[in-house]
Coordinates of N, CA and C in Angstrom, one line a residue:
M143 N -9.3 28.1 4.2 CA -9.9 27.0 3.4 C -10.5 27.4 2.1
N144 N -10.3 26.4 1.0 CA -10.9 25.8 -0.1 C -12.4 27.0 -0.5
K145 N -12.8 27.1 -1.3 CA -14.1 27.1 -1.4 C -15.3 26.0 -2.7
P146 N -16.3 25.5 -2.0 CA -16.6 24.7 -2.2 C -16.5 24.3 -3.6
E147 N -16.6 25.6 -4.5 CA -16.7 24.5 -5.8 C -15.2 24.3 -6.6
E148 N -13.9 24.5 -5.2 CA -12.6 24.2 -6.3 C -12.6 22.9 -5.5
V149 N -12.0 22.3 -6.6 CA -11.9 20.4 -6.5 C -10.4 19.9 -6.4
L150 N -9.8 19.8 -6.1 CA -8.0 19.8 -5.8 C -7.9 18.3 -6.2
Y151 N -8.0 17.1 -5.8 CA -8.2 15.6 -6.0 C -9.8 15.5 -6.4
S152 N -9.8 14.8 -7.2 CA -11.1 14.1 -7.9 C -11.0 12.9 -7.2
S153 N -12.3 11.8 -7.5 CA -13.2 11.4 -6.2 C -11.9 10.1 -6.5
E154 N -12.0 10.0 -7.9 CA -10.6 8.6 -8.2 C -9.9 8.3 -7.6
Q155 N -8.6 9.8 -7.4 CA -7.4 10.3 -6.7 C -7.6 9.7 -5.3
L156 N -8.8 10.0 -5.3 CA -9.4 9.7 -3.3 C -8.7 8.3 -3.1
Q157 N -9.8 7.7 -4.1 CA -10.0 6.4 -3.7 C -8.9 5.5 -3.1
A158 N -7.8 5.6 -4.8 CA -6.4 5.2 -5.3 C -5.6 5.5 -4.4
A159 N -5.4 6.6 -3.4 CA -4.6 7.2 -2.5 C -5.2 6.5 -1.0
L160 N -6.8 5.8 -0.6 CA -6.6 4.8 0.3 C -6.7 3.8 -0.1
H161 N -6.8 3.3 -1.1 CA -6.5 1.8 -1.0 C -4.8 1.5 -1.0
I162 N -4.1 2.2 -1.3 CA -3.1 2.3 -1.7 C -2.3 2.3 0.3
A163 N -3.0 3.3 0.8 CA -2.5 3.4 2.3 C -3.5 2.1 3.2
Y164 N -4.3 1.1 2.8 CA -5.0 0.5 3.4 C -3.9 -0.5 3.0
E165 N -3.2 -0.8 1.7 CA -2.8 -2.2 1.2 C -1.1 -2.1 2.4
N166 N -0.8 -0.7 2.3 CA 0.4 -0.2 3.2 C -0.2 -0.7 4.5
M167 N -0.8 -0.6 5.6 CA -1.3 -1.0 6.4 C -0.7 -1.9 6.9
L168 N -2.2 -3.0 5.7 CA -1.8 -4.2 5.5 C -0.7 -5.1 5.9
A169 N 0.5 -4.5 5.3 CA 1.8 -4.8 4.7 C 2.6 -5.0 6.3
F170 N 2.2 -3.6 7.0 CA 2.6 -3.3 8.1 C 2.1 -4.2 9.1
K171 N 0.7 -4.2 8.9 CA 0.0 -5.5 10.3 C 1.4 -6.7 10.4
R172 N 1.0 -7.1 9.2 CA 1.9 -8.8 8.4 C 3.7 -8.6 8.9
Y173 N 4.2 -8.1 8.6 CA 5.1 -7.3 9.5 C 5.5 -7.7 10.4
K174 N 4.4 -7.0 11.6 CA 4.5 -6.6 13.0 C 4.5 -8.1 13.2
Q175 N 3.6 -8.5 12.5 CA 2.9 -9.9 13.4 C 1.7 -9.8 14.6
T176 N 0.9 -8.9 13.7 CA 0.2 -7.9 14.5 C -1.4 -7.7 14.1
P177 N -2.5 -8.6 14.7 CA -3.8 -8.1 13.6 C -4.8 -6.8 13.8
V178 N -5.7 -6.9 12.8 CA -6.2 -5.6 12.7 C -7.4 -5.8 13.5
V179 N -7.7 -4.4 13.6 CA -9.1 -4.2 15.1 C -10.3 -4.1 13.6
I180 N -11.5 -5.0 13.5 CA -12.0 -4.1 12.2 C -13.8 -4.3 13.3
V181 N -14.9 -3.8 12.4 CA -16.0 -3.8 13.2 C -16.9 -5.2 12.2
R182 N -17.1 -6.4 12.9 CA -17.9 -6.8 12.2 C -18.9 -7.1 12.9
D183 N -19.7 -6.8 12.2 CA -21.3 -7.2 12.6 C -22.0 -6.5 14.2
G184 N -21.4 -5.1 14.3 CA -22.0 -4.6 15.4 C -20.7 -5.1 16.2
R185 N -19.6 -5.7 15.7 CA -19.2 -6.8 17.1 C -17.5 -5.9 16.8
V186 N -16.9 -5.2 17.9 CA -15.0 -4.9 17.9 C -14.6 -6.3 18.0
V187 N -13.8 -7.0 16.8 CA -13.0 -8.5 16.5 C -12.1 -8.3 16.2
E188 N -10.9 -8.9 16.9 CA -9.2 -8.4 16.5 C -9.2 -9.8 14.7
V189 N -8.6 -9.3 13.6 CA -8.8 -10.1 12.5 C -7.5 -10.4 12.2
S190 N -6.8 -11.4 11.6 CA -5.7 -12.1 11.2 C -5.1 -11.0 8.9
P191 N -4.2 -10.1 9.6 CA -4.1 -9.1 7.9 C -4.2 -9.7 7.0
D192 N -3.9 -11.2 7.2 CA -4.0 -12.6 6.0 C -5.0 -13.0 5.5
E193 N -6.2 -13.1 6.5 CA -7.8 -13.0 6.1 C -8.3 -11.9 5.4
L194 N -7.9 -10.1 5.4 CA -8.5 -9.5 4.9 C -8.3 -9.3 3.3
T195 N -9.1 -8.8 2.2 CA -8.6 -8.8 1.1 C -9.0 -7.6 0.0
A196 N -8.8 -7.1 -0.5 CA -9.7 -5.9 -1.3 C -10.8 -5.7 -1.0
A197 N -11.8 -6.8 -1.8 CA -12.8 -7.0 -1.4 C -13.2 -6.8 0.2
D198 N -12.6 -7.0 1.0 CA -13.1 -6.9 1.9 C -13.0 -4.6 2.6
Q199 N -12.5 -4.7 1.5 CA -12.2 -2.9 2.3 C -13.2 -2.4 1.7
K200 N -13.8 -2.7 0.7 CA -15.0 -2.7 0.0 C -16.3 -2.5 1.0
A201 N -16.4 -3.1 1.0 CA -17.8 -3.4 2.3 C -17.4 -3.0 3.6
A202 N -16.2 -3.0 4.0 CA -16.2 -1.6 5.4 C -16.9 -0.3 5.1

C-alpha cells in the first residue's frame, strides 16, 4: 500500500472522476428507463433519473 505522504490523485481529480461516473450512471438509467434508488429524508425512494441533476449530487 502507498505511504500516507504519497498522493496519487488530487482532490479535484477525484471530484471530477466522481462527477463523470455520476453522469454516466444517470445516462445509463435513462437508457434502461429504470429509477435511481436514493435515500431522501431518511427513507429509501425510487426517483426518475430525469429528476436528478448535478446539484442533487452535491447534496447527497
